GROMACS .gro file of C-alpha atoms in nm:
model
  322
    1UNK     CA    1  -2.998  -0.467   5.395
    2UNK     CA    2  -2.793  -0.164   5.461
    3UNK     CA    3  -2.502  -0.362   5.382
    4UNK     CA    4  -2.635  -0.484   5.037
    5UNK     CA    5  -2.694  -0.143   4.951
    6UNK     CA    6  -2.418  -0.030   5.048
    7UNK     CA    7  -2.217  -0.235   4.822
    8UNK     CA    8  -2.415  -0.171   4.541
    9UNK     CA    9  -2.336   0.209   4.523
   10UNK     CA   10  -1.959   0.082   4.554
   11UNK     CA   11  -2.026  -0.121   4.281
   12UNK     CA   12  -2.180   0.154   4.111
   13UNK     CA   13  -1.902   0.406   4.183
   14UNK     CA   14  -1.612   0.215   4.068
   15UNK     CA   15  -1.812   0.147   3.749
   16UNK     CA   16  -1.868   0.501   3.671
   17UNK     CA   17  -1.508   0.609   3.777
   18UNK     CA   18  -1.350   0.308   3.549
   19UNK     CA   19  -1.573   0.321   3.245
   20UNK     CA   20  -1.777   0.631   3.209
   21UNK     CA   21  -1.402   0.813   3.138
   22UNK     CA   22  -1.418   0.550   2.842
   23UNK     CA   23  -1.714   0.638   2.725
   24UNK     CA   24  -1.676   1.036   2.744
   25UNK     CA   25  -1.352   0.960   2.569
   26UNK     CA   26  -1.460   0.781   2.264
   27UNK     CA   27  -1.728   1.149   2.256
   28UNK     CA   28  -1.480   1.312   2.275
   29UNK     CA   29  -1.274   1.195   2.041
   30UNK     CA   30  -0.971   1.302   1.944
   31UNK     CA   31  -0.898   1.488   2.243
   32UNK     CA   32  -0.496   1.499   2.133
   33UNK     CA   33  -0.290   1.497   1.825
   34UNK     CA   34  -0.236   1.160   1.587
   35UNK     CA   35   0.042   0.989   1.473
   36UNK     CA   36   0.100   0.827   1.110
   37UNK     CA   37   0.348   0.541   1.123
   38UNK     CA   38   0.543   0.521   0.812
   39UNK     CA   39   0.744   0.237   0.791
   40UNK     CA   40   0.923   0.364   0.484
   41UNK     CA   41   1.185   0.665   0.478
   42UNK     CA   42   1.135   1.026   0.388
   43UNK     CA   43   1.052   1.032  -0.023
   44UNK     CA   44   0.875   0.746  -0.057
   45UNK     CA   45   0.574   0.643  -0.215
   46UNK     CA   46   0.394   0.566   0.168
   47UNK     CA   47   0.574   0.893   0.282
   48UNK     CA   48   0.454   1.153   0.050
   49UNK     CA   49   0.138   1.017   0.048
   50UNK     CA   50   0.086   1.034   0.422
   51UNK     CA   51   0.252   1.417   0.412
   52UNK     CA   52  -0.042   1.486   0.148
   53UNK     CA   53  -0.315   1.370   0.328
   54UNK     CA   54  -0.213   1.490   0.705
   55UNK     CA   55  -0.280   1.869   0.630
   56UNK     CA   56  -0.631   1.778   0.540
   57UNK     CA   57  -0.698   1.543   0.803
   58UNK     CA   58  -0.601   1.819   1.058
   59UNK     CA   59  -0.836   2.003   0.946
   60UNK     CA   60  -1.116   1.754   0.942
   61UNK     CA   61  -0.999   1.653   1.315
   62UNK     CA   62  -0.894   1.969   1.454
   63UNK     CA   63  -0.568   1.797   1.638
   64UNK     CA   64  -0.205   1.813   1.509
   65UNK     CA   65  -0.154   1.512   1.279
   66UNK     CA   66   0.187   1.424   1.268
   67UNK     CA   67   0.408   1.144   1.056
   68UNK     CA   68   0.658   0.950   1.190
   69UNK     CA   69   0.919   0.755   0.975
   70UNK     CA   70   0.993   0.432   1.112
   71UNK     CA   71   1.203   0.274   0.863
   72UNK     CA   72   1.426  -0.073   0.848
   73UNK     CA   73   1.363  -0.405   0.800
   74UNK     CA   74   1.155  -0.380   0.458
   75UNK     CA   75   0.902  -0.223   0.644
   76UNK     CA   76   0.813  -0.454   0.964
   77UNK     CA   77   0.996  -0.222   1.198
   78UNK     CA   78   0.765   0.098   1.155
   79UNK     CA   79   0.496  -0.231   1.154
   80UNK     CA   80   0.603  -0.340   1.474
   81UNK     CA   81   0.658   0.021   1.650
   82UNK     CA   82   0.298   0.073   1.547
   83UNK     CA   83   0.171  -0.231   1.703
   84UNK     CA   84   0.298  -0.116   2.077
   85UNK     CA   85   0.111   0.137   2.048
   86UNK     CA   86  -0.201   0.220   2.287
   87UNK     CA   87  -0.517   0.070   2.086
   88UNK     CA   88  -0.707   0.421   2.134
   89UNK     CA   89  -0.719   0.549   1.793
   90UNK     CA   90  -0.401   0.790   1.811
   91UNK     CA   91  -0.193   0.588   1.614
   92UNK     CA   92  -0.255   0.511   1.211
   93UNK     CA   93  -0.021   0.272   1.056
   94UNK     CA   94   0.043   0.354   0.682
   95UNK     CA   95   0.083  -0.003   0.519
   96UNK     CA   96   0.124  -0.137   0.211
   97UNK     CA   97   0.145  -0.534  -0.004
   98UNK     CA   98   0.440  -0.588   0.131
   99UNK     CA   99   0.315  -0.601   0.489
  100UNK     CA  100   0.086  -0.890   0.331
  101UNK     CA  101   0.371  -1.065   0.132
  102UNK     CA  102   0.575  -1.021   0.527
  103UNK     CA  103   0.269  -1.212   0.675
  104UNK     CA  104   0.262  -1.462   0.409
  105UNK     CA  105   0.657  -1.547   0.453
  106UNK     CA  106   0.595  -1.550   0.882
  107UNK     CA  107   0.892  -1.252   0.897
  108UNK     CA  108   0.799  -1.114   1.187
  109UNK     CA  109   0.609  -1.206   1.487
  110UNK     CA  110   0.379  -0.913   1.456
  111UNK     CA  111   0.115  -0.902   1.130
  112UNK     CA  112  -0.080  -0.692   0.963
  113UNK     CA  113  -0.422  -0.891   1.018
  114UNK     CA  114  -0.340  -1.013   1.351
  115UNK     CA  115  -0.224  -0.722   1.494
  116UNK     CA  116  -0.458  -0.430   1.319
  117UNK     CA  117  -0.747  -0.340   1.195
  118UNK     CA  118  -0.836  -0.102   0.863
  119UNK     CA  119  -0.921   0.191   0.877
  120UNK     CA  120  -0.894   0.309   0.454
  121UNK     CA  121  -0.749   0.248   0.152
  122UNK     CA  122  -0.602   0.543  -0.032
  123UNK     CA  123  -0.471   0.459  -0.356
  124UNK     CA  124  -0.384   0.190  -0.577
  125UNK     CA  125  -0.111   0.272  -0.851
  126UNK     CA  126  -0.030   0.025  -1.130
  127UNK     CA  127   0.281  -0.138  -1.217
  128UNK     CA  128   0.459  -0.025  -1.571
  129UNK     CA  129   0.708  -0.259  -1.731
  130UNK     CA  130   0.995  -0.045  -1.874
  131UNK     CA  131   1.264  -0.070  -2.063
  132UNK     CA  132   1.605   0.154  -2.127
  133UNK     CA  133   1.634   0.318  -2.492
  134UNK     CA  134   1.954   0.208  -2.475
  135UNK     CA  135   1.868  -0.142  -2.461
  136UNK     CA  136   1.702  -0.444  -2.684
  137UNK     CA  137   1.365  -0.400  -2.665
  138UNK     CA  138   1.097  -0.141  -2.785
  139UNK     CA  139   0.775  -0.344  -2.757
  140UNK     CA  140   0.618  -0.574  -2.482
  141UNK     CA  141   0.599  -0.859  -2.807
  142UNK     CA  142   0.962  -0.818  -2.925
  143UNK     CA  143   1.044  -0.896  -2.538
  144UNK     CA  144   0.851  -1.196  -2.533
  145UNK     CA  145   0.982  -1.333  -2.862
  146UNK     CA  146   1.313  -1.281  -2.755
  147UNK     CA  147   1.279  -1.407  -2.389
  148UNK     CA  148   1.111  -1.712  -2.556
  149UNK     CA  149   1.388  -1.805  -2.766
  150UNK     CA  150   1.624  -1.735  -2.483
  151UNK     CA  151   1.500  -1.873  -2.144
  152UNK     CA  152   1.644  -1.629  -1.881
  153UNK     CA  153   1.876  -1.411  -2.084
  154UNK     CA  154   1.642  -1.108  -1.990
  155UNK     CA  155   1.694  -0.917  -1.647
  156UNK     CA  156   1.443  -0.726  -1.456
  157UNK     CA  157   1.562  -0.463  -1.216
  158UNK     CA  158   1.350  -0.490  -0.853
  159UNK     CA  159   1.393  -0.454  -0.543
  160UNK     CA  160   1.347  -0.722  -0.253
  161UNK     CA  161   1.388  -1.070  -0.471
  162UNK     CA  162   1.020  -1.157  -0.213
  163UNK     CA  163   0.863  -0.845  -0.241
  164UNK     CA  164   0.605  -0.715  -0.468
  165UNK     CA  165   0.866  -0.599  -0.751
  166UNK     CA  166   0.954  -0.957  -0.765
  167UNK     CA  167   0.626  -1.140  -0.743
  168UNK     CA  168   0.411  -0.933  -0.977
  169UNK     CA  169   0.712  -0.951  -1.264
  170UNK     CA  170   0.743  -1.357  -1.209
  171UNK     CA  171   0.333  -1.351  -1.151
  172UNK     CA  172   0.345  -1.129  -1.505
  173UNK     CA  173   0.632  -1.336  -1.714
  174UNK     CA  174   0.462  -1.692  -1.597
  175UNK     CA  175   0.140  -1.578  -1.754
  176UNK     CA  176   0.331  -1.485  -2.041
  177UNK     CA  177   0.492  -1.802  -2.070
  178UNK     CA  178   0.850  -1.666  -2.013
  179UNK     CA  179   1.174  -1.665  -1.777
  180UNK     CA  180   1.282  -1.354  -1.637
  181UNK     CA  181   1.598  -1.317  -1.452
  182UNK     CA  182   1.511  -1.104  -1.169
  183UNK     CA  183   1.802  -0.865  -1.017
  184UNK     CA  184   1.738  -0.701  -0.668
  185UNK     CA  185   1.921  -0.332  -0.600
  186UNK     CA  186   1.918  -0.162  -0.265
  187UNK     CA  187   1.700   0.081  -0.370
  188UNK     CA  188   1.464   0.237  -0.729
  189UNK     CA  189   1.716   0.500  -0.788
  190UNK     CA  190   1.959   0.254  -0.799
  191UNK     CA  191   1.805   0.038  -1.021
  192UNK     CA  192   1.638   0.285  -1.251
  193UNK     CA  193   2.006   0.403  -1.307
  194UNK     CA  194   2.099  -0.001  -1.417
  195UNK     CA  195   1.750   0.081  -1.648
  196UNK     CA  196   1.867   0.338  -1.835
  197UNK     CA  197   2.260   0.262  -1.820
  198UNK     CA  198   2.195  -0.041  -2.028
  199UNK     CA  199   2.246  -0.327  -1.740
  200UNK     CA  200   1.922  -0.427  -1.716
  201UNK     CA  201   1.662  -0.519  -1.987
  202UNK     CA  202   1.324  -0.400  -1.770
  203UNK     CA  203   1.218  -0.255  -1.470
  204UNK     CA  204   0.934  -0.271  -1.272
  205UNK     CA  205   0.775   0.132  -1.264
  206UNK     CA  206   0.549   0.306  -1.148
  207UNK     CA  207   0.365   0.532  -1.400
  208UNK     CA  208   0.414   0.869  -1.182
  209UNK     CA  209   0.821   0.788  -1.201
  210UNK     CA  210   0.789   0.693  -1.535
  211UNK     CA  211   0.631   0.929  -1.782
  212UNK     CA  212   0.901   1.186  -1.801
  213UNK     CA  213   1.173   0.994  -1.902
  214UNK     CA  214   0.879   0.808  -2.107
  215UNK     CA  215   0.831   1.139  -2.292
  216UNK     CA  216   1.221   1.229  -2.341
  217UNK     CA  217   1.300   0.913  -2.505
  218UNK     CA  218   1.511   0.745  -2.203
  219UNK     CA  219   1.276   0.491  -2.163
  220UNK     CA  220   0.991   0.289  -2.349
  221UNK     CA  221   0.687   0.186  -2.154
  222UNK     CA  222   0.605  -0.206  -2.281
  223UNK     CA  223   0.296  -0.281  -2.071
  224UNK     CA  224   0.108  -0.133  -1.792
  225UNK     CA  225  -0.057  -0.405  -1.553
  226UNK     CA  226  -0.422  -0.327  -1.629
  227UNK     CA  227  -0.785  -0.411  -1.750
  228UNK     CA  228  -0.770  -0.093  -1.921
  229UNK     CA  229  -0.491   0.184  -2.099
  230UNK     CA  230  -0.427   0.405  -1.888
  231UNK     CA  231  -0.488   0.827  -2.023
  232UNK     CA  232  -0.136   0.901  -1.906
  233UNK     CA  233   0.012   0.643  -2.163
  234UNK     CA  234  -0.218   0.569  -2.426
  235UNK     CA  235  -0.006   0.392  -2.645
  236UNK     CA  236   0.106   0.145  -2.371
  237UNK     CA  237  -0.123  -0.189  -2.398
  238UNK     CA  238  -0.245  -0.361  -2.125
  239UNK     CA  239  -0.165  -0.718  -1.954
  240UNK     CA  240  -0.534  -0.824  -2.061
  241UNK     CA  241  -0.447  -0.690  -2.428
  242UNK     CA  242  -0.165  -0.935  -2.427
  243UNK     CA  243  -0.376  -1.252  -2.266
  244UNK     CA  244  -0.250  -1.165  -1.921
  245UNK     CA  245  -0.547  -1.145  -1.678
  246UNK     CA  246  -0.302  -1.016  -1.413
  247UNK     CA  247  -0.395  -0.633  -1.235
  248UNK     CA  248  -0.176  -0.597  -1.001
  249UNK     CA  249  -0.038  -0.262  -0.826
  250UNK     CA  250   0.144  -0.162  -0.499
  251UNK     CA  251  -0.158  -0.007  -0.269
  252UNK     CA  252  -0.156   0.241   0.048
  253UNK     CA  253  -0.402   0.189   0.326
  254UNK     CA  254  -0.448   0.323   0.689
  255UNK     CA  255  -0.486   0.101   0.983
  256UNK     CA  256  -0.492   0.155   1.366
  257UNK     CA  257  -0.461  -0.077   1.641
  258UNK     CA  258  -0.647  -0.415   1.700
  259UNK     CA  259  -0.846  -0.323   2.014
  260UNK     CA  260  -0.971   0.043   1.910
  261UNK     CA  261  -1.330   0.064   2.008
  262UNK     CA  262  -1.528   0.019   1.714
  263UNK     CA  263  -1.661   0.386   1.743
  264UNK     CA  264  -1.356   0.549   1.720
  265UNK     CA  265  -1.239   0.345   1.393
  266UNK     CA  266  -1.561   0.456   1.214
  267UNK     CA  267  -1.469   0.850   1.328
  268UNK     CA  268  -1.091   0.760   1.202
  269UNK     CA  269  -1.260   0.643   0.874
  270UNK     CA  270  -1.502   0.911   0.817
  271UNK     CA  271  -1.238   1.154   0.896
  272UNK     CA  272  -1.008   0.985   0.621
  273UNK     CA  273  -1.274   0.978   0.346
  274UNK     CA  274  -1.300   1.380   0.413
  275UNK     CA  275  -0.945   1.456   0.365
  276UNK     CA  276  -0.908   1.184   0.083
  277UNK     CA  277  -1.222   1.441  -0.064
  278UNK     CA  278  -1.079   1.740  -0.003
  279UNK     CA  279  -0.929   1.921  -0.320
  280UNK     CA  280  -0.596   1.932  -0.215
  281UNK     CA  281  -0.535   1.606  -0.188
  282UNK     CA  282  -0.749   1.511  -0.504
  283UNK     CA  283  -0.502   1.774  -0.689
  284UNK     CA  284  -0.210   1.590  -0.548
  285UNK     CA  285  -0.297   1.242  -0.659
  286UNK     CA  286  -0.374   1.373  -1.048
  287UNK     CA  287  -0.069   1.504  -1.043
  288UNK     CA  288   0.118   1.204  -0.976
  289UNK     CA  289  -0.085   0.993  -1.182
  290UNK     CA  290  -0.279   0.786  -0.849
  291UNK     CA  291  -0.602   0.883  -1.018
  292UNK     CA  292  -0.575   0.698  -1.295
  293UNK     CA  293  -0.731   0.367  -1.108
  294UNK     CA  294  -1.061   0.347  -0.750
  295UNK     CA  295  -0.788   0.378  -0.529
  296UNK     CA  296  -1.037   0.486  -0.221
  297UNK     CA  297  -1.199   0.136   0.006
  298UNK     CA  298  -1.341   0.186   0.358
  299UNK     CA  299  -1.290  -0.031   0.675
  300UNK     CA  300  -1.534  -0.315   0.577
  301UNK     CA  301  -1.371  -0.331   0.208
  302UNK     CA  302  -1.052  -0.290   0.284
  303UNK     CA  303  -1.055  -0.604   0.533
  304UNK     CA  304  -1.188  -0.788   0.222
  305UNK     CA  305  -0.889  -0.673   0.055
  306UNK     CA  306  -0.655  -0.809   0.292
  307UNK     CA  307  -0.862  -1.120   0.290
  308UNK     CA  308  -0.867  -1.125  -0.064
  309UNK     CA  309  -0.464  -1.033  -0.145
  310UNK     CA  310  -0.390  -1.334   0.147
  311UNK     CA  311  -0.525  -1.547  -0.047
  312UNK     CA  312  -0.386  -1.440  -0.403
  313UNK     CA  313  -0.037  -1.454  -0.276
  314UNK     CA  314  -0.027  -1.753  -0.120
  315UNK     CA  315  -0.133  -1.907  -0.390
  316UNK     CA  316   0.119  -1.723  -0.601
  317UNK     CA  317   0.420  -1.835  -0.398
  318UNK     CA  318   0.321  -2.170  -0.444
  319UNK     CA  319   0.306  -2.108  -0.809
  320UNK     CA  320   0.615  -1.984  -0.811
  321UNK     CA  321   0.763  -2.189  -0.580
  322UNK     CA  322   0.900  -1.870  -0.328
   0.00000   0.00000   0.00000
C-alpha cells in the first residue's frame, strides 16, 4: 500500500512540474515580446501594414512587438521561417492570397492551412484596372471593344504570371469575354513605369497607389473590382456595372502556429481586434484608402475565408487552365 501511494504522489509531482508551467503560462500570457513575420520586403503593402498595427498592439499587450522581414521566394520563405517557429503564440505570420495561390500550385512543402492557424484578417483592398494617358484607352468599354476586335493585342502589366496580379486580370478579362496578354516585371515600380511610359496598355492597381497620378492626369482608372463605386473614385464603374460578378482584392491576415493552445489564439485575436480599433491605426487605413471595403474577420471567419478562397482558386486555375 505504501508503495501504491507512493507512486501516486510521483505521478502527481511530475504532472504538476510538466504541465502546471503550461498552464500558468497560457495566464500569463505574453510573458515576452512577439514577432511579426513578413514575408515581403521593407515598403510593401504586408510591411507597412504590420509597422501600423505593431505600435498599437504593444500597447494592448504590454511586450515589445517587433517585425521581421523575411523576404524571397514570392513569399514562402518568410512562410516557411514562420512555420519553425515554437507553436506558443510568439510568432504571427503576416500572410496574404498568394500564400493560398502557393498552396494551390504545391510550391512549397510547408502551407498556409496545414501549417497555421488564423488569428485576423486586417484589410481587404480592391484591385483598380489602369491605364497610361499616354496610351489607347480612356474607358473600361473602349478597352473591351478594342480587345474584342483584336484577340491579345492588349498587355497588362503584373507581377508573378501565377500570382494574384495574373489570376484576377485573366479571372476579370474571361468574364469579359476578352484576351489579355499578361506581362510579368520584377517588381510594381517597375511596371507602373511600363504603365505610364506607354509599353503597356493596363495595369493591375491598387486604389491607394493609384489616385494621385489618377488626379494629375498620368493615368485613367477603367474599373475598380467591386459590388459597389468606391468614394475615392466615383467616376470609376464597377465589375458588376459591366456584367462582371467578379470582387476580388489582395487581403492581409495574421496567423500563428498550428499547435498554439486554443487560449492563447483567442488572447492573440482579441488583442488584434483592439489595435485594429485603436484610432491610429483606423487613421492610417483612411488614409491609404483600406477603408473603403470590411476588411476586419476574426479566427473562426477568417478560416472560412481560407476555406472559401481554396476553393475559388482552384476552380479558377482550372478555368484558366494555369
Amino acid at each position: 500500500m505504501k508503495r501504491l501511494f507512493g507512486g501516486v504522489a510521483v505521478l502527481l509531482a511530475l504532472f504538476m512540474l510538466v504541465f502546471l508551467p503550461l498552464v500558468g503560462e497560457a495566464k500569463e500570457f505574453p510573458a515576452r515580446g512577439i514577432d511579426i513575420v513578413v514575408p515581403f520586403g521593407p515598403g510593401s503593402g504586408t510591411d507597412t501594414t504590420m509597422r501600423a498595427l505593431a505600435p498599437e498592439l504593444e500597447k494592448v499587450l504590454g511586450v515589445p512587438v517587433v517585425v521581421i522581414n523575411a523576404e524571397g521566394s514570392g513569399g514562402l520563405k518568410g512562410m516557411e521561417f514562420a512555420a519553425k517557429q515554437p507553436a506558443d503564440g510568439y510568432t504571427l505570420f503576416c500572410h496574404t492570397p498568394t500564400h493560398i495561390l502557393a498552396e494551390i500550385q504545391n510550391l512549397s512543402s510547408i502551407s498556409l492551412t496545414k501549417n497555421f492557424v488564423p488569428v485576423a484578417r486586417l484589410v481587404q483592398d480592391s484591385v483598380l484596372v489602369t491605364a497610361g494617358a499616354k496610351g489607347r484607352f480612356k474607358t473600361w468599354d473602349e478597352m473591351v471593344e478594342f480587345a474584342k476586335a483584336n484577340p491579345g493585342k492588349v498587355t497588362v502589366a503584373g507581377l508573378s504570371p501565377k500570382g494574384i496580379d495574373a489570376v484576377s486580370m485573366k479571372m476579370i478579362a474571361k468574364a469579359a469575354g476578352i484576351e489579355l496578354n499578361f506581362v510579368p516585371f520584377g517588381g510594381g515600380a517597375e511596371a507602373k513605369s511600363a504603365l505610364l511610359g506607354g509599353h503597356v496598355d493596363l495595369a493591375n492597381d491598387d486604389p491607394a497607389n493609384s489616385i494621385e497620378l489618377v488626379k494629375a492626369g498620368e493615368m485613367n482608372a477603367l474599373l475598380v473590382a467591386t459590388d459597389q463605386r468606391l468614394a475615392a473614385f466615383p467616376d470609376t464603374p464597377t465589375s458588376y456595372e459591366k456584367g462582371i460578378n467578379i470582387t476580388i482584392g489582395p487581403w492581409r491576415g495574421l496567423a500563428t502556429i498550428k499547435g498554439t493552445p486554443p487560449e492563447i489564439v483567442a488572447k492573440l485575436e482579441e488583442a488584434v481586434k483592439k489595435a485594429y480599433e485603436s484610432e491610429s491605426f483606423q487613421k492610417w487605413m483612411k488614409d491609404r484608402m483600406l477603408d473603403q471595403r470590411p476588411g476586419w474577420m476574426g479566427s473562426a471567419e477568417l478560416q472560412k475565408k481560407w476555406e472559401e478562397d481554396i476553393a475559388f482558386f482552384s476552380n479558377a486555375f482550372k478555368e484558366l487552365g494555369l
